[in-house]
mmCIF file of C-alpha atoms in Angstrom:
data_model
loop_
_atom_site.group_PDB
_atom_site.id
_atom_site.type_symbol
_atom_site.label_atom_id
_atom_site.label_comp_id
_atom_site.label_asym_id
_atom_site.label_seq_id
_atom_site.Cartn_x
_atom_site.Cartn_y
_atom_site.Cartn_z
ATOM 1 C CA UNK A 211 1.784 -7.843 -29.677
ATOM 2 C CA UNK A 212 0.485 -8.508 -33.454
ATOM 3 C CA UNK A 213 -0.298 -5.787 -35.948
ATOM 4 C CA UNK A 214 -4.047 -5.760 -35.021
ATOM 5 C CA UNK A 215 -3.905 -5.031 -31.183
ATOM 6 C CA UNK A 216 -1.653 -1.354 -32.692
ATOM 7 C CA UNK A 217 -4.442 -0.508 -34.760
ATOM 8 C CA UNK A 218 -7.199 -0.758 -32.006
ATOM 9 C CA UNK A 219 -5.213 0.785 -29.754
ATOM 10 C CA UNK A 220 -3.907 3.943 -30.316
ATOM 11 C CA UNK A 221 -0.502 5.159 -28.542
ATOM 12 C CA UNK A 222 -2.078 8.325 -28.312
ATOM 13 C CA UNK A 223 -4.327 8.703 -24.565
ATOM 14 C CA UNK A 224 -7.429 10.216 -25.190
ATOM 15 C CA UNK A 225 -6.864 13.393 -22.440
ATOM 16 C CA UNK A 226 -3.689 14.491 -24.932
ATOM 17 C CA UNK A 227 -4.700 16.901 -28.076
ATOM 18 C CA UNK A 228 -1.340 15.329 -29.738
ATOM 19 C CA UNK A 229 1.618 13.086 -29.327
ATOM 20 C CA UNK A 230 4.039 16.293 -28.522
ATOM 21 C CA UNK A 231 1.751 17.244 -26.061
ATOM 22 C CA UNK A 232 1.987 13.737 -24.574
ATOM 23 C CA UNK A 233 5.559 14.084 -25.272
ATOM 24 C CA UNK A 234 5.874 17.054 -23.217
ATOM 25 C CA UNK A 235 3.683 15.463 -20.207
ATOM 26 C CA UNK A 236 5.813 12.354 -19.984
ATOM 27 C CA UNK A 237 9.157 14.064 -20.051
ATOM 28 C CA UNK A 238 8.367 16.397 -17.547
ATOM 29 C CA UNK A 239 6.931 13.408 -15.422
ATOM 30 C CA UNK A 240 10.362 11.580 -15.874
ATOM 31 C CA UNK A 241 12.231 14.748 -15.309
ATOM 32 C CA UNK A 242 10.402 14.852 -11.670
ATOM 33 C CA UNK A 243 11.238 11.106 -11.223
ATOM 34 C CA UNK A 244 14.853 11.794 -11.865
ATOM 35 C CA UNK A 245 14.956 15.140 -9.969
ATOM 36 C CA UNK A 246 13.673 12.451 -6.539
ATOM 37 C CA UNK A 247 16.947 10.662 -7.629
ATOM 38 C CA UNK A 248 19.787 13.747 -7.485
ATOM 39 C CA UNK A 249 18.173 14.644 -4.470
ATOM 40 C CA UNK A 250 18.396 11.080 -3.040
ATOM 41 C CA UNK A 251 22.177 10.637 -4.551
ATOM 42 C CA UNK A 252 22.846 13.907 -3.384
ATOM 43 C CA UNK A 253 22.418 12.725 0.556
ATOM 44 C CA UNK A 254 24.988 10.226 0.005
ATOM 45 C CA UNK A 255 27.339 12.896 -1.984
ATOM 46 C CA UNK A 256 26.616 14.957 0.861
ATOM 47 C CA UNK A 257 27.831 12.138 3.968
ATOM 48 C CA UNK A 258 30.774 11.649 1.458
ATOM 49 C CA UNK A 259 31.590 15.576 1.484
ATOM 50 C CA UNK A 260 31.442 15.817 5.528
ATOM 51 C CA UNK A 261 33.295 12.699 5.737
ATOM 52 C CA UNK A 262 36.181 13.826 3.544
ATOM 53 C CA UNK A 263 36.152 17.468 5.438
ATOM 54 C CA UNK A 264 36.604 15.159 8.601
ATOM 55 C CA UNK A 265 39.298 12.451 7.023
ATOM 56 C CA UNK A 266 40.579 14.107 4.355
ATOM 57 C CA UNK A 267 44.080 12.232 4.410
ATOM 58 C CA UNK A 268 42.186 9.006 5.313
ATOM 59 C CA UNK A 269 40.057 9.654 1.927
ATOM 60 C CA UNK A 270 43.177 10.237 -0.186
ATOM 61 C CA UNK A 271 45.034 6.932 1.304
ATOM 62 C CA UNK A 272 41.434 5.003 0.703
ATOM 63 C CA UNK A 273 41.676 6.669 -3.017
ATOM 64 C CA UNK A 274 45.007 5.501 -3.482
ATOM 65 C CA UNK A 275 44.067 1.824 -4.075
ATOM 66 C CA UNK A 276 41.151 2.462 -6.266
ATOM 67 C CA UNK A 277 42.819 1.311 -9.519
ATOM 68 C CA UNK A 278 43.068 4.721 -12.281
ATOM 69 C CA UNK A 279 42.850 2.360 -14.949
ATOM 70 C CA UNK A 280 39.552 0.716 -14.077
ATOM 71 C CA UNK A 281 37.909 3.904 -13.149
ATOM 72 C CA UNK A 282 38.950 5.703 -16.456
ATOM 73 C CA UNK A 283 38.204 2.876 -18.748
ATOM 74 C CA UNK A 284 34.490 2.764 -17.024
ATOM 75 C CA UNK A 285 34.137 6.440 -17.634
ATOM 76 C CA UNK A 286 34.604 5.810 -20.918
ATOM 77 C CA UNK A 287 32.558 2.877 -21.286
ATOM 78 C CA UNK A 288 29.786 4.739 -19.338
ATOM 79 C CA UNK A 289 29.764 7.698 -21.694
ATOM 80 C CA UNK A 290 29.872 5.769 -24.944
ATOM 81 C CA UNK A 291 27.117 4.070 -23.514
ATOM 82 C CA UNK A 292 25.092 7.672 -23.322
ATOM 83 C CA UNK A 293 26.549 7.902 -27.026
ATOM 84 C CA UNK A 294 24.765 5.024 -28.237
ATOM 85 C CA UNK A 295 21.281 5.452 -25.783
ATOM 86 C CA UNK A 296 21.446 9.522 -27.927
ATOM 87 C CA UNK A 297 21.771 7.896 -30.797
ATOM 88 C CA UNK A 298 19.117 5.241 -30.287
ATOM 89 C CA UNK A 299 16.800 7.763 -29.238
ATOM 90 C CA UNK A 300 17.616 9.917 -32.665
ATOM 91 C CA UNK A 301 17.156 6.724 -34.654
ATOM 92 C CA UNK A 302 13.690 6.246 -33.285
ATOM 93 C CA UNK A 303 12.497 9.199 -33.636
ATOM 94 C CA UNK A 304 13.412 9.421 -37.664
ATOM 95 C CA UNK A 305 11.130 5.633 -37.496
ATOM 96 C CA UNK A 306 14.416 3.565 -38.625
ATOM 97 C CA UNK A 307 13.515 0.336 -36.257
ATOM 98 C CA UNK A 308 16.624 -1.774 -36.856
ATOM 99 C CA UNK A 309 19.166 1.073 -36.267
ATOM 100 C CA UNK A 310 17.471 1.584 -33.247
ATOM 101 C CA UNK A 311 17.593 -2.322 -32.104
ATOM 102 C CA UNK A 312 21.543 -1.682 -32.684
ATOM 103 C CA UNK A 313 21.665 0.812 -30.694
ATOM 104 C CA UNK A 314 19.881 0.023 -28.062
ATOM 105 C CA UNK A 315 21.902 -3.239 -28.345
ATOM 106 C CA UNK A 316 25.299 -1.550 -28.084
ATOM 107 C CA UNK A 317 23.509 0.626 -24.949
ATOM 108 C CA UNK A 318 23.107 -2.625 -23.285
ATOM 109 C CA UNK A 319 26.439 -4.420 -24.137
ATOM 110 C CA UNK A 320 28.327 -1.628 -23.116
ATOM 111 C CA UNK A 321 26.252 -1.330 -19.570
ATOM 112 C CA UNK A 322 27.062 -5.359 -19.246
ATOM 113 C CA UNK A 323 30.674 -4.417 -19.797
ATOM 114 C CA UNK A 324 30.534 -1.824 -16.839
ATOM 115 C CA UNK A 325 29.195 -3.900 -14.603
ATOM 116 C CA UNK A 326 32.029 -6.401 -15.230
ATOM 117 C CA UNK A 327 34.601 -3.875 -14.602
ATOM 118 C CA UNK A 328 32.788 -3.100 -11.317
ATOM 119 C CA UNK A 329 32.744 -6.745 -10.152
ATOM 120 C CA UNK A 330 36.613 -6.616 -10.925
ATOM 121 C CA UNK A 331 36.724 -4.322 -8.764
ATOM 122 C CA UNK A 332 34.598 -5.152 -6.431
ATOM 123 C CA UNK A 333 36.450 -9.008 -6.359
ATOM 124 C CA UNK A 334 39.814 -7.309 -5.569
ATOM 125 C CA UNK A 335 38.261 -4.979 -2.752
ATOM 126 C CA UNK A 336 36.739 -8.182 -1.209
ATOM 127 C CA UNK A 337 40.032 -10.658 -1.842
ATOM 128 C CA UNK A 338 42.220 -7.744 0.112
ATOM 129 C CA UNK A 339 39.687 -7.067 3.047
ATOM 130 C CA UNK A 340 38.443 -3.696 1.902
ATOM 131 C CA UNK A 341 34.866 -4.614 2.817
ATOM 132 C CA UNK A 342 33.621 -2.906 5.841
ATOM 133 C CA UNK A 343 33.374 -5.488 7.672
ATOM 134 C CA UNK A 344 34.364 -7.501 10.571
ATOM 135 C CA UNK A 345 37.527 -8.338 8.571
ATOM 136 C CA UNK A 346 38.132 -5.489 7.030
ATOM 137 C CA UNK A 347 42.150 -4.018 7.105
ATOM 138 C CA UNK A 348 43.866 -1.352 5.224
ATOM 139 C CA UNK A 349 47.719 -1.722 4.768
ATOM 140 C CA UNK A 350 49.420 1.820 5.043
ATOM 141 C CA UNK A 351 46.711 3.875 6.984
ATOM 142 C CA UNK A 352 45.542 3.631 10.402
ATOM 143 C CA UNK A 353 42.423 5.003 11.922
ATOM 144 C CA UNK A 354 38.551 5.069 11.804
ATOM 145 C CA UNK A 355 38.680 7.422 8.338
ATOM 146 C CA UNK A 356 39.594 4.517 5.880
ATOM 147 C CA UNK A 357 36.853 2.030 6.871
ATOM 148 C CA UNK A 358 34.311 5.086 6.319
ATOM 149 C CA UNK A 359 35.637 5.796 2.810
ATOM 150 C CA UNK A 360 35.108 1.991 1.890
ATOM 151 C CA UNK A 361 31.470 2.418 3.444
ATOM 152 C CA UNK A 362 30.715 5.623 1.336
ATOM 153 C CA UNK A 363 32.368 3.744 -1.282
ATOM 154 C CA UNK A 364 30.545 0.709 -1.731
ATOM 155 C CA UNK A 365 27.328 2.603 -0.703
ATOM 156 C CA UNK A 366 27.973 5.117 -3.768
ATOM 157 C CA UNK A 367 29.133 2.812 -6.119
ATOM 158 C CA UNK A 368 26.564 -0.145 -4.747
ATOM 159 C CA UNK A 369 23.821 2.381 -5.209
ATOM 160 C CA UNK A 370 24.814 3.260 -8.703
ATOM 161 C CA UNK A 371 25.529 -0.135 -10.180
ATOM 162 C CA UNK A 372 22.060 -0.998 -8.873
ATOM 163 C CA UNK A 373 20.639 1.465 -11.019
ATOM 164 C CA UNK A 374 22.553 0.419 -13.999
ATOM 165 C CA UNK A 375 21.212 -3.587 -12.883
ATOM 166 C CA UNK A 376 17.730 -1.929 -13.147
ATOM 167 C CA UNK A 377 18.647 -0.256 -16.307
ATOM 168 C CA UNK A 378 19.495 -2.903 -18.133
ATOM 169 C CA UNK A 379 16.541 -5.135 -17.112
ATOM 170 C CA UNK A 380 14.565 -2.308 -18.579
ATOM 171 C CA UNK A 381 17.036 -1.643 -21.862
ATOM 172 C CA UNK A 382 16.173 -5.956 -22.539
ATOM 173 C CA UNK A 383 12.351 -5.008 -22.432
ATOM 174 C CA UNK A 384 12.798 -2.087 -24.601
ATOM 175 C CA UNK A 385 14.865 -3.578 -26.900
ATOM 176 C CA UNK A 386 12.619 -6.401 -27.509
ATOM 177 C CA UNK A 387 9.490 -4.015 -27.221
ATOM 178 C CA UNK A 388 11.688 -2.244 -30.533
ATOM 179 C CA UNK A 389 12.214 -5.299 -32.552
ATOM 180 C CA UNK A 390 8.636 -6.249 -31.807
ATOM 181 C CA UNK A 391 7.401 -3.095 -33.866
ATOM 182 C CA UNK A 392 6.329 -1.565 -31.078
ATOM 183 C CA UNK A 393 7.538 1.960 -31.331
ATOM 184 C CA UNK A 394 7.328 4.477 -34.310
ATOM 185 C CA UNK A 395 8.555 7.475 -35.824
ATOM 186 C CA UNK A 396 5.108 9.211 -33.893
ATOM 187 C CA UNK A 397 5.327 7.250 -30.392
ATOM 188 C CA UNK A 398 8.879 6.369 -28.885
ATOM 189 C CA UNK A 399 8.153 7.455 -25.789
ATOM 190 C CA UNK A 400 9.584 4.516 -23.779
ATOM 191 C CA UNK A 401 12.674 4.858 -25.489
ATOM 192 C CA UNK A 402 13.156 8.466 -25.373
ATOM 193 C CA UNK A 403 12.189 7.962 -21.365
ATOM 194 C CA UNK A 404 14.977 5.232 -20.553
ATOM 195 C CA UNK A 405 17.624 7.509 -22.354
ATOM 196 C CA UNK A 406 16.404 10.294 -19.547
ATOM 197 C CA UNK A 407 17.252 7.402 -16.953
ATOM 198 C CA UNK A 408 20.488 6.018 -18.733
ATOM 199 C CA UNK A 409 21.938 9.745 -18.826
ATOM 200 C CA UNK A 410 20.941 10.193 -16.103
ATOM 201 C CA UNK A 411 23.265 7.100 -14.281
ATOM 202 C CA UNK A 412 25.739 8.370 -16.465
ATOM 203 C CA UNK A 413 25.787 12.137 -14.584
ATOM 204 C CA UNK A 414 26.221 10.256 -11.125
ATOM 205 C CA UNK A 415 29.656 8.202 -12.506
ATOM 206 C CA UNK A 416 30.478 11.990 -13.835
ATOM 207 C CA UNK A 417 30.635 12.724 -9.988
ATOM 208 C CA UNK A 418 31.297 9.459 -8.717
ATOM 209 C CA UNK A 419 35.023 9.534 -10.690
ATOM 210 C CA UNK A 420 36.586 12.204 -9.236
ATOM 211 C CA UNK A 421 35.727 12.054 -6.071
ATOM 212 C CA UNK A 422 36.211 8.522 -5.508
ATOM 213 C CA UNK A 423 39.305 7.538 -7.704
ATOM 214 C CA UNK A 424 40.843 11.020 -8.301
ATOM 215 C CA UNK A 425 41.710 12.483 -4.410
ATOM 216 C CA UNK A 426 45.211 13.196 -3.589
ATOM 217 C CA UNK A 427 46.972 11.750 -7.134
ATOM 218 C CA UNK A 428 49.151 15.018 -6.872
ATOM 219 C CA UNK A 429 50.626 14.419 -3.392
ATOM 220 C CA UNK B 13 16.883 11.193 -41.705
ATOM 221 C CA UNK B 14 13.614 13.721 -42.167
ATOM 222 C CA UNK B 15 14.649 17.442 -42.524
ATOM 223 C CA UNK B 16 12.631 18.340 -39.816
ATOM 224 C CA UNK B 17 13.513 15.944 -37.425
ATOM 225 C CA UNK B 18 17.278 16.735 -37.189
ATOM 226 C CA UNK B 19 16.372 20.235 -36.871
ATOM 227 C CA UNK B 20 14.305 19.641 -33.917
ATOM 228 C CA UNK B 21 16.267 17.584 -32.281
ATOM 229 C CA UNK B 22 19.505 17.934 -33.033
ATOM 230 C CA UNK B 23 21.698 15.818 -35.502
ATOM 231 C CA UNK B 24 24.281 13.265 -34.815
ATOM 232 C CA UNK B 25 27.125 16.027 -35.514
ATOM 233 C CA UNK B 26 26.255 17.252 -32.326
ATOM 234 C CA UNK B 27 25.861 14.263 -30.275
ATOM 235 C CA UNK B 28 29.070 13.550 -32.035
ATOM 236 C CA UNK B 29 30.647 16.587 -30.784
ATOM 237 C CA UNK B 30 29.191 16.112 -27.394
ATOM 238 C CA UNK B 31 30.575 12.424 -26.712
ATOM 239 C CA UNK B 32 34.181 13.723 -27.956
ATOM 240 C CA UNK B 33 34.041 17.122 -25.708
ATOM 241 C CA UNK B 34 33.222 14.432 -22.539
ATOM 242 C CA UNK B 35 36.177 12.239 -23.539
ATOM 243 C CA UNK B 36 38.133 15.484 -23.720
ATOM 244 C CA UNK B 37 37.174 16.623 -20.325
ATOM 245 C CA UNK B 38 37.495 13.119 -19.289
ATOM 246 C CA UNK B 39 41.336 12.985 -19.956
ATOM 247 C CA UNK B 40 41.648 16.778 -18.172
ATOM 248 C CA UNK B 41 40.289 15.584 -14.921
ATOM 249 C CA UNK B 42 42.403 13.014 -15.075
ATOM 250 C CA UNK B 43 45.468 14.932 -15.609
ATOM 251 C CA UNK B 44 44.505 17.668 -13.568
ATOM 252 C CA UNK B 45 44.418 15.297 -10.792
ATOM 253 C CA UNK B 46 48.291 14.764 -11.002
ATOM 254 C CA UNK B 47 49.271 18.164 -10.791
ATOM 255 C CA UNK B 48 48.998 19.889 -7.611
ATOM 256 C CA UNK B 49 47.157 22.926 -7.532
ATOM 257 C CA UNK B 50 46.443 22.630 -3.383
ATOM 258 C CA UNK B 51 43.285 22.782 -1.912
ATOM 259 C CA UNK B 52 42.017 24.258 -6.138
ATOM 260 C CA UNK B 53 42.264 20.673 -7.088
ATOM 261 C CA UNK B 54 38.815 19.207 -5.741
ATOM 262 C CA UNK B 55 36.795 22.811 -7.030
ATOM 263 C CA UNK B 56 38.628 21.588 -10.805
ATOM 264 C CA UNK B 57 37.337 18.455 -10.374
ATOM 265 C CA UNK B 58 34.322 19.615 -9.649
ATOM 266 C CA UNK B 59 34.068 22.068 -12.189
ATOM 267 C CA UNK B 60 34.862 19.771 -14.934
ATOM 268 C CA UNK B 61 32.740 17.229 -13.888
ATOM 269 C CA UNK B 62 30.111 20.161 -13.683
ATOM 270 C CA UNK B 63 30.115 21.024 -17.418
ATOM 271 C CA UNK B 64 29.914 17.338 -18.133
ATOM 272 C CA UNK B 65 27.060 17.168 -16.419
ATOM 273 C CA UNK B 66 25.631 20.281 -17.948
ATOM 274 C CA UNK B 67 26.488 18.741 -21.461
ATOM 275 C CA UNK B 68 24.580 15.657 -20.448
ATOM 276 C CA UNK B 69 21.371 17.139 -19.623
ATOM 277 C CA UNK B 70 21.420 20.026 -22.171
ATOM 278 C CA UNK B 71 22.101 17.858 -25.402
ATOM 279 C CA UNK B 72 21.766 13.913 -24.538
ATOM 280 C CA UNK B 73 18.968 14.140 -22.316
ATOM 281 C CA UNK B 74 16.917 17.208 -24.870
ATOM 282 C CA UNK B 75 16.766 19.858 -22.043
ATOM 283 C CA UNK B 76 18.111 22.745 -24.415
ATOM 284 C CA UNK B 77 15.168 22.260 -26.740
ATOM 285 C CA UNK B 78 12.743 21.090 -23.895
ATOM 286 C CA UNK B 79 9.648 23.420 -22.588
ATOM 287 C CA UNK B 80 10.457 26.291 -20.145
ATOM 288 C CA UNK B 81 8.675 24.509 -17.272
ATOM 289 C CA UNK B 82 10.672 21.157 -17.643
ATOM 290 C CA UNK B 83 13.792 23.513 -17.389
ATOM 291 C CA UNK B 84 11.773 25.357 -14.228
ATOM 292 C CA UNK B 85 11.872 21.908 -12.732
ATOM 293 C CA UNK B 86 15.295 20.936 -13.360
ATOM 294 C CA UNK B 87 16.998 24.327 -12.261
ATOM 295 C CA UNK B 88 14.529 24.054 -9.063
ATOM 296 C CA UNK B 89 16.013 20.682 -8.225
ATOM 297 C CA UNK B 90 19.291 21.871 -8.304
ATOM 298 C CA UNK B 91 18.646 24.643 -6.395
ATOM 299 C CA UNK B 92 17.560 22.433 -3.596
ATOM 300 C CA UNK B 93 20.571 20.432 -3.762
ATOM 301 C CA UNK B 94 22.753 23.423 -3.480
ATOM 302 C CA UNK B 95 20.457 24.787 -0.287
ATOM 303 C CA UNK B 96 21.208 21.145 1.022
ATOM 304 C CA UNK B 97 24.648 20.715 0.763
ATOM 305 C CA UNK B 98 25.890 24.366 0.817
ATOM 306 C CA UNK B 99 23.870 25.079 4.423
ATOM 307 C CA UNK B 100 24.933 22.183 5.729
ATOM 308 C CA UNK B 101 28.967 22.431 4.982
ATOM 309 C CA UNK B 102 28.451 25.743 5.928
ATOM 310 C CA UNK B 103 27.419 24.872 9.284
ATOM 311 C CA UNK B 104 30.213 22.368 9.415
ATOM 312 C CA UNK B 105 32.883 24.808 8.805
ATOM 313 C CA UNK B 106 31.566 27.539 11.254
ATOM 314 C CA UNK B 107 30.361 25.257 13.949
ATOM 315 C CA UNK B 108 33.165 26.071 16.059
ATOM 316 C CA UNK B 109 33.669 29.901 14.927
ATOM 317 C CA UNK B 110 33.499 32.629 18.054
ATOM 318 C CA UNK B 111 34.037 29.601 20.453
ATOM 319 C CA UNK B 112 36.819 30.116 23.215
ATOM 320 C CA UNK B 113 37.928 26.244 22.395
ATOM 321 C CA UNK B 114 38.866 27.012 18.656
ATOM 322 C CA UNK B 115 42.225 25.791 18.788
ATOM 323 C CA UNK B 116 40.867 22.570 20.080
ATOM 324 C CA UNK B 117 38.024 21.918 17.853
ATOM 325 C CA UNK B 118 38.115 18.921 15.703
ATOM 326 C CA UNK B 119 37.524 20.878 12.564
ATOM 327 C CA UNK B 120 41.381 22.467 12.946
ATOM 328 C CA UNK B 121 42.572 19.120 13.667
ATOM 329 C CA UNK B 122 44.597 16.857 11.480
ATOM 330 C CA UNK B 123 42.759 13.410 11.098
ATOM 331 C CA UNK B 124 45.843 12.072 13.057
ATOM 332 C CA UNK B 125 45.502 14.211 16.202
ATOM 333 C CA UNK B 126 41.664 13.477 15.567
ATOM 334 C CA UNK B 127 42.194 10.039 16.064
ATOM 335 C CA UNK B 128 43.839 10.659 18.996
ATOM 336 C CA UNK B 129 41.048 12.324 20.664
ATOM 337 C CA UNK B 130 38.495 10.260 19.435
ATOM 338 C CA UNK B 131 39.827 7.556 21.237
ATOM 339 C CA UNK B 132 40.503 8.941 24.585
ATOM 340 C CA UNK B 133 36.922 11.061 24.628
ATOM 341 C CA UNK B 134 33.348 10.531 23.665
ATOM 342 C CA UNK B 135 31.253 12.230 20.817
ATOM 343 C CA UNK B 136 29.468 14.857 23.116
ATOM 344 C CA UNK B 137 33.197 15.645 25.420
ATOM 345 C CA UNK B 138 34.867 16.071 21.962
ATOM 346 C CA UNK B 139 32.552 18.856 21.172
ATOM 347 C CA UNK B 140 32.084 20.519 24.851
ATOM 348 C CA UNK B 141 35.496 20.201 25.210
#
């Protein structure tokens, strides 16, 4: 939008007194979006916990194949990603526009690079039968446990590169919204809202690491 | 970078010192998963992956310098998440407690012998048994 359209309309809704105040509204509206979301990932945690009480040596064998190096390196993508979003979000709010566009940039490059790393994974999983499916087999383990870790696993991992999809569909409008002149030192709002969201994604691949990739490495 | 500004909202040091401390506790989980500390390993990994978390909210995502209620709401949701899964393995692990059939209750079972009597009985024998 041109120069003009910024001028006539103000950032600023009429029913806040100031932009912290509208700050402060927003951010505890996002907060209550994200709180629906732990509560909704938190059902799925939850199935995984019961299942793993139930198959616990199924789990570990499942684990087992999950590749360390992947998972780490993703973890560390993931949270360097969070890095950048922070630091986006700090930019912004100081008004410097073009340090922001980096960052925001880097958010989104280093998103695209997790979701390669997951389709790695996800293209060995499907090339050695580790789909739940009709043709699904599991070399070295035998029973019903092993097929439900693969569920829980593609169903937590599906569920949270889905968000990350979303995310980045979002980070591209934001990022252009950015360069646009959109956003200022006074009214970042978007941008401090998607960090909520990208840290957010980040917290579940805190969980998701452990308990999908780290069961049973001792034994 | 405005005075007040970083003061507000914390500086990059901190972020800084954030993203290195989850890196850090990155590595540990890792390495605590290799050594075997029995059934203590999972509550590490947990643990760990608990203070990331906290980390995450507190200083990425503003909470520590956010309005009481926005903490109110955040706490609450957590609370709810610990009712749900807490009650719930909690009635999982006691399910079968006082029962005369203990010894033959799926819950003592290793998956192996649970396998075994999954296929030879239904759902509802399994826990009538």
């Amino acid at each position: 939008m041109s120069g003009h359209d910024l001028k006539t309309a103000s950032p600023l809704q009429h029913h806040f007194a100031n932009f912290k105040q509208q700050y402060e509204a927003v951010s505890l509206a996002m907060w209550s979006f994200l709180i629906t979301e732990i509560l909704f990932f938190g059902g799925v945690f939850l199935a995984y916990a019961i299942y793993r009480e139930m198959y616990t040596q199924a789990f570990a064998a499942g684990s087992h194949h999950l590749s360390i190096f992947l998972g780490c390196l993703n973890t560390a993508v993931l949270i360097s990603s969070s890095f950048t979003m922070v630091l986006a979000v700090h930019s912004a709010r100081i008004g410097k526009k073009n340090l922001t566009s980096l960052y925001l940039f880097l958010t989104l490059l280093l998103g695209c690079v997790f979701l390669g790393v997951k389709a790695i994974e996800y293209h060995d999983k499907f090339i050695n039968h580790l789909v739940p499916n009709d043709t699904f087999h599991f070399h070295g383990f035998e029973g019903p446990g092993i097929r439900i870790f693969y569920s829980l696993y593609f169903t937590l991992t599906g569920l949270h590169a889905l968000h990350m999809v979303i995310g980045a569909v979002i980070l591209v409008i934001i990022l252009i919204q950015n360069m646009r002149g959109h956003y200022t030192s006074e009214y970042n709002n978007p941008i401090d809202m998607f960090g909520l969201y990208w840290h957010f994604v980040d917290i579940v691949w805190i969980f998701l690491f452990p308990l999908l990739y780290l069961i049973g490495r001792h034994a | 970078m405005s005075h007040d500004s970083s003061a507000h909202h914390g500086g990059i040091g901190i972020y800084l010192i954030i993203f290195s401390a989850l890196l850090v506790l990155t590595a540990v989980t890792v390495f605590a998963a290799f050594v075997d500390f029995g059934s203590f390993n999972t509550v590490i990994a947990m643990t760990i992956a608990i203070i990331k978390a906290v980390l995450v909210m507190l200083f990425f995502m503003h909470l520590k310098e956010s309005p009481g209620i926005t903490k109110l709401f955040v706490a609450g949701a957590f609370v709810c998440l610990a009712v749900m899964i807490g009650m719930t393995m909690n009635d999982f692990a006691t399910r079968t407690w006082g029962s005369k059939v203990e010894a033959d209750s799926w819950i003592k079972r290793t998956p192996h012998q649970y396998i075994e009597t999954t296929q030879s009985k239904t759902p509802s024998q399994k826990y009538h048994a």
